[in-house]
mmCIF file of C-alpha atoms in Angstrom:
data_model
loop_
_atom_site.group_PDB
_atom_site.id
_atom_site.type_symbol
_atom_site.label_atom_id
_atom_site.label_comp_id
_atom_site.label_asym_id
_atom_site.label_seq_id
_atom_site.Cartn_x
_atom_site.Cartn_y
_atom_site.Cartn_z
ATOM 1 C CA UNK A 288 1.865 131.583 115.506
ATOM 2 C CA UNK A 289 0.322 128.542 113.825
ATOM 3 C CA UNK A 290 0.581 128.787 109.841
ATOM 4 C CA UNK A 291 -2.768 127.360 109.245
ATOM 5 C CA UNK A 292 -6.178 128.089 110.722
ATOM 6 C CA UNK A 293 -7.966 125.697 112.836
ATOM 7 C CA UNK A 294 -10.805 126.135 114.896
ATOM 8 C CA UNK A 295 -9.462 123.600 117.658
ATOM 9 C CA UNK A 296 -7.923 127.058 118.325
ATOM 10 C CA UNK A 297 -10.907 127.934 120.280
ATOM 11 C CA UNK A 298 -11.311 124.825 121.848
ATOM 12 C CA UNK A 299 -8.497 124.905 124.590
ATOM 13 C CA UNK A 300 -6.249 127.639 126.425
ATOM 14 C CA UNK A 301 -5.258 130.569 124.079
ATOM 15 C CA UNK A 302 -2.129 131.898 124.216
ATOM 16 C CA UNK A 303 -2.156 135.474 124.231
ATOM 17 C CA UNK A 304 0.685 138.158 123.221
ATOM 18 C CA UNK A 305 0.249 141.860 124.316
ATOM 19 C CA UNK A 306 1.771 144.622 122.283
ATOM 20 C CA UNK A 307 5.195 144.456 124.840
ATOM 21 C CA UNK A 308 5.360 140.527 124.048
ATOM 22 C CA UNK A 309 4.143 139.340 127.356
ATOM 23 C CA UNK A 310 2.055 136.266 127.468
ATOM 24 C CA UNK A 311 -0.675 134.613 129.023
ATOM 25 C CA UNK A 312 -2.648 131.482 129.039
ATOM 26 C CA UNK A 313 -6.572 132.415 128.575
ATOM 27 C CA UNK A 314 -8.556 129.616 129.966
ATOM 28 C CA UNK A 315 -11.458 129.438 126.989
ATOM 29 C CA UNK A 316 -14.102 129.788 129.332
ATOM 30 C CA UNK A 317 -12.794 133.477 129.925
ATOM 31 C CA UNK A 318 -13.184 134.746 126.392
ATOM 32 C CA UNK A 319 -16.631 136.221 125.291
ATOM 33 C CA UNK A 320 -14.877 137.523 122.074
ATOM 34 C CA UNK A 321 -12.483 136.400 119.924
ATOM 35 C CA UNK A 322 -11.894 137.682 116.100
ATOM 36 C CA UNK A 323 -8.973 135.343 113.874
ATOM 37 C CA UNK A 324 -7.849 136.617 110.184
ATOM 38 C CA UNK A 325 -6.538 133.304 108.510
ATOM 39 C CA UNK A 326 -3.764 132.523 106.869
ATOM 40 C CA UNK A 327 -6.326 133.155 103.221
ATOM 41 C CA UNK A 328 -7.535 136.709 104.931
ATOM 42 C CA UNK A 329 -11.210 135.245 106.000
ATOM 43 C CA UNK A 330 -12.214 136.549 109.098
ATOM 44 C CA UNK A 331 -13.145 133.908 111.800
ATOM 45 C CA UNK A 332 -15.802 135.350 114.908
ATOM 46 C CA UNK A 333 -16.931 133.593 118.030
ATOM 47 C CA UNK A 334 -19.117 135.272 120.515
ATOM 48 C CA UNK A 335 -19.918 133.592 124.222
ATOM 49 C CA UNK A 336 -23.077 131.761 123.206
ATOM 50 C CA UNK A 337 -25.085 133.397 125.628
ATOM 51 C CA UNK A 338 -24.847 136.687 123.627
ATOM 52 C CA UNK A 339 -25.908 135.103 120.566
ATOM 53 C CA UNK A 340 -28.876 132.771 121.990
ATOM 54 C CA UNK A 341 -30.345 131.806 125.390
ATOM 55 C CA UNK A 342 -28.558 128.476 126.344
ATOM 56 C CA UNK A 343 -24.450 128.244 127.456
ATOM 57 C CA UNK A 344 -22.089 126.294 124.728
ATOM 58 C CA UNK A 345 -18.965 128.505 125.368
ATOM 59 C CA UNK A 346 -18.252 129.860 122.349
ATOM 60 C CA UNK A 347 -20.141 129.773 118.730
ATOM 61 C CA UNK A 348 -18.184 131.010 115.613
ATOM 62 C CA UNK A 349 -20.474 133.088 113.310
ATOM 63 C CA UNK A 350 -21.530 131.778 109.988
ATOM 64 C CA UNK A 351 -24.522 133.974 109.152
ATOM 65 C CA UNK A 352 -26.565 136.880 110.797
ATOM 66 C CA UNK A 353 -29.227 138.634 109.197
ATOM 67 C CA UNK A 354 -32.553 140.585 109.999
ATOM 68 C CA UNK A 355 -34.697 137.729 110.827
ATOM 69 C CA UNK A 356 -32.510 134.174 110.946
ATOM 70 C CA UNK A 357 -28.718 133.214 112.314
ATOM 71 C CA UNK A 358 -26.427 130.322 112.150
ATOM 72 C CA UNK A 359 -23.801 129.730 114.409
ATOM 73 C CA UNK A 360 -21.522 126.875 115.051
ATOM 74 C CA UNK A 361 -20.068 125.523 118.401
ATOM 75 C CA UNK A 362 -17.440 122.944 118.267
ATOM 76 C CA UNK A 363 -17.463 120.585 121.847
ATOM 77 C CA UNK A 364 -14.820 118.418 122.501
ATOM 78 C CA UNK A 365 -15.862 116.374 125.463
ATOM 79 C CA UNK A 366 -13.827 113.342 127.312
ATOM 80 C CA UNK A 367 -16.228 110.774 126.456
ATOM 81 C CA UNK A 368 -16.356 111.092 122.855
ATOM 82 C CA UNK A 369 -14.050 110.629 120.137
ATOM 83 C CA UNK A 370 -12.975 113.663 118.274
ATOM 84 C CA UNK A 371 -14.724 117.210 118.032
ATOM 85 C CA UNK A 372 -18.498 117.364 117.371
ATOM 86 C CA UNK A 373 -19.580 120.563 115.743
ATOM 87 C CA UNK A 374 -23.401 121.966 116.541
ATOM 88 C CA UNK A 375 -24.883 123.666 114.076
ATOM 89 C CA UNK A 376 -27.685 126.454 115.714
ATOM 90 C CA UNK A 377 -30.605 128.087 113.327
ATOM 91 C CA UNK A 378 -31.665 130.832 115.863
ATOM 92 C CA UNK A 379 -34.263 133.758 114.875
ATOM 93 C CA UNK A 380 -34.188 137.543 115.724
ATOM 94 C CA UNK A 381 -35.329 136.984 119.351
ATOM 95 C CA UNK A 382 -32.260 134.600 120.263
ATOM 96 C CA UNK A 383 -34.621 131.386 120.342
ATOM 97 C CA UNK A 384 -32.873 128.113 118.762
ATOM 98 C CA UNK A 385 -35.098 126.750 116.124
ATOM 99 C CA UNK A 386 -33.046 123.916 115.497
ATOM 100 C CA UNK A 387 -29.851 122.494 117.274
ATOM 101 C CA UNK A 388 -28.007 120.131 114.372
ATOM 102 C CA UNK A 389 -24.654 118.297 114.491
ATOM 103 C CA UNK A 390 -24.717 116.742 111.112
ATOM 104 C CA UNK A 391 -25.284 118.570 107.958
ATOM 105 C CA UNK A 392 -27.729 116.438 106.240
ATOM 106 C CA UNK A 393 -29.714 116.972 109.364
ATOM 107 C CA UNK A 394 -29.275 120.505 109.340
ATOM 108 C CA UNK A 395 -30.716 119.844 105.556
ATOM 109 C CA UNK A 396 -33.237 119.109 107.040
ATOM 110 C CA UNK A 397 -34.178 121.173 109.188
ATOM 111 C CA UNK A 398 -33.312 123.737 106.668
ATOM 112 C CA UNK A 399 -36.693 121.995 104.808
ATOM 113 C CA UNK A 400 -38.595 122.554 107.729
ATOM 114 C CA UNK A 401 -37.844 126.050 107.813
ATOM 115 C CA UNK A 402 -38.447 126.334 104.056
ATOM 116 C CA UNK A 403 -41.783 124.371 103.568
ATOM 117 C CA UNK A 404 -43.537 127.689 102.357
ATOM 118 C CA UNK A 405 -41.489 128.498 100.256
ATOM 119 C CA UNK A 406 -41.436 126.256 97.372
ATOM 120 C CA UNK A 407 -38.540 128.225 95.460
ATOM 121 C CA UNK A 408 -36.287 127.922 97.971
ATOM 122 C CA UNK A 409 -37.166 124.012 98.951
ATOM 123 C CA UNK A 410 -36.498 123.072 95.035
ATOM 124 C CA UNK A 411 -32.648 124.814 95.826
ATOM 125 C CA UNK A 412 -32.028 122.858 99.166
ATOM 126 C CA UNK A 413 -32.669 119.630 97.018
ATOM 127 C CA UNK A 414 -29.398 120.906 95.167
ATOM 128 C CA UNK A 415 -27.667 122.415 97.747
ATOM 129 C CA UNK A 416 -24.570 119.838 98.978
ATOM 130 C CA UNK A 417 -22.000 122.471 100.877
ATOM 131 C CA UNK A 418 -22.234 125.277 103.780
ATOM 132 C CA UNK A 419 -21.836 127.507 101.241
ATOM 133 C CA UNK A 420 -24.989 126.645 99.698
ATOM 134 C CA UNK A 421 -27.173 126.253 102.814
ATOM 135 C CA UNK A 422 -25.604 129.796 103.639
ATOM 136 C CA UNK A 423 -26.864 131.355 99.909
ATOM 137 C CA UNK A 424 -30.032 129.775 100.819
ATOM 138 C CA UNK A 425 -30.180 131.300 104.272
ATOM 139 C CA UNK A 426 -29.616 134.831 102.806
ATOM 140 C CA UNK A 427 -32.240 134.360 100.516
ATOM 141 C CA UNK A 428 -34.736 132.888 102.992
ATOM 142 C CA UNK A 429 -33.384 136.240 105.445
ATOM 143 C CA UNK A 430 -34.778 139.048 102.445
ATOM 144 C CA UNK A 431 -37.658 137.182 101.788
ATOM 145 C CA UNK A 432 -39.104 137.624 105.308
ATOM 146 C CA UNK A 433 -38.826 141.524 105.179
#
């Protein structure tokens, strides 16, 4: 019922209708798959982590999955710190985290790490300020590994 997206959505109890307008509180903890169309049509999906890689942090939205590399996010809101920290998670084909981020210039970096053979693609990260360049990127380092 909300008018705009948020993923704080995903943080606490859901509210879910069925198709006879019943409803029911969904503790988040019981959810291993949620898809969300936005109020702009984008599709939002969050998987249990454990499907996505080997460790448990509830659940991680998809921002990119290809052949050989995915990035999910996992948003934690915890009592002892202020606000929501978002994760960022570089895993490869075999569900092992490479790198476990929660600030983007970090994640640049790491991003470097994973580039530092390709000199190409580390020339693009220096330009590269949004998530939707670090995803381009991504995609690019994804084909090149076939």
């Amino acid at each position: 019922t909300n008018k705009k997206y948020s993923f704080a959505t995903v943080l606490f109890k859901m509210k879910m209708m069925d198709e006879k307008g019943n409803t029911t509180w969904v503790p988040i903890n019981e959810v291993r798959y949620i898809k969300i169309l936005d109020e702009n049509q984008q599709k939002h999906e969050y998987f249990a982590s454990t499907d996505k890689f080997l460790k448990e942090k509830g659940l991680v939205e998809v921002v990119y999955e290809g052949k050989n590399i995915n990035w999910y996010k996992a948003f934690n809101n915890s009592i002892l710190s202020p606000g929501i920290q978002i994760l960022n998670y570089l895993v490869d084909k075999d569900k092992n985290i490479l790198y476990e981020e929660s600030l983007l210039d970090n994640f640049s970096r790491n991003l470097k790490k994973l580039f530092k053979d390709d000199l190409d693609l580390t020339e693009k990260l220096k330009q590269a300020k949004t998530e939707k360049d670090y995803l381009e990127l991504l995609q690019l380092y994804d084909t090149k590994l076939e």
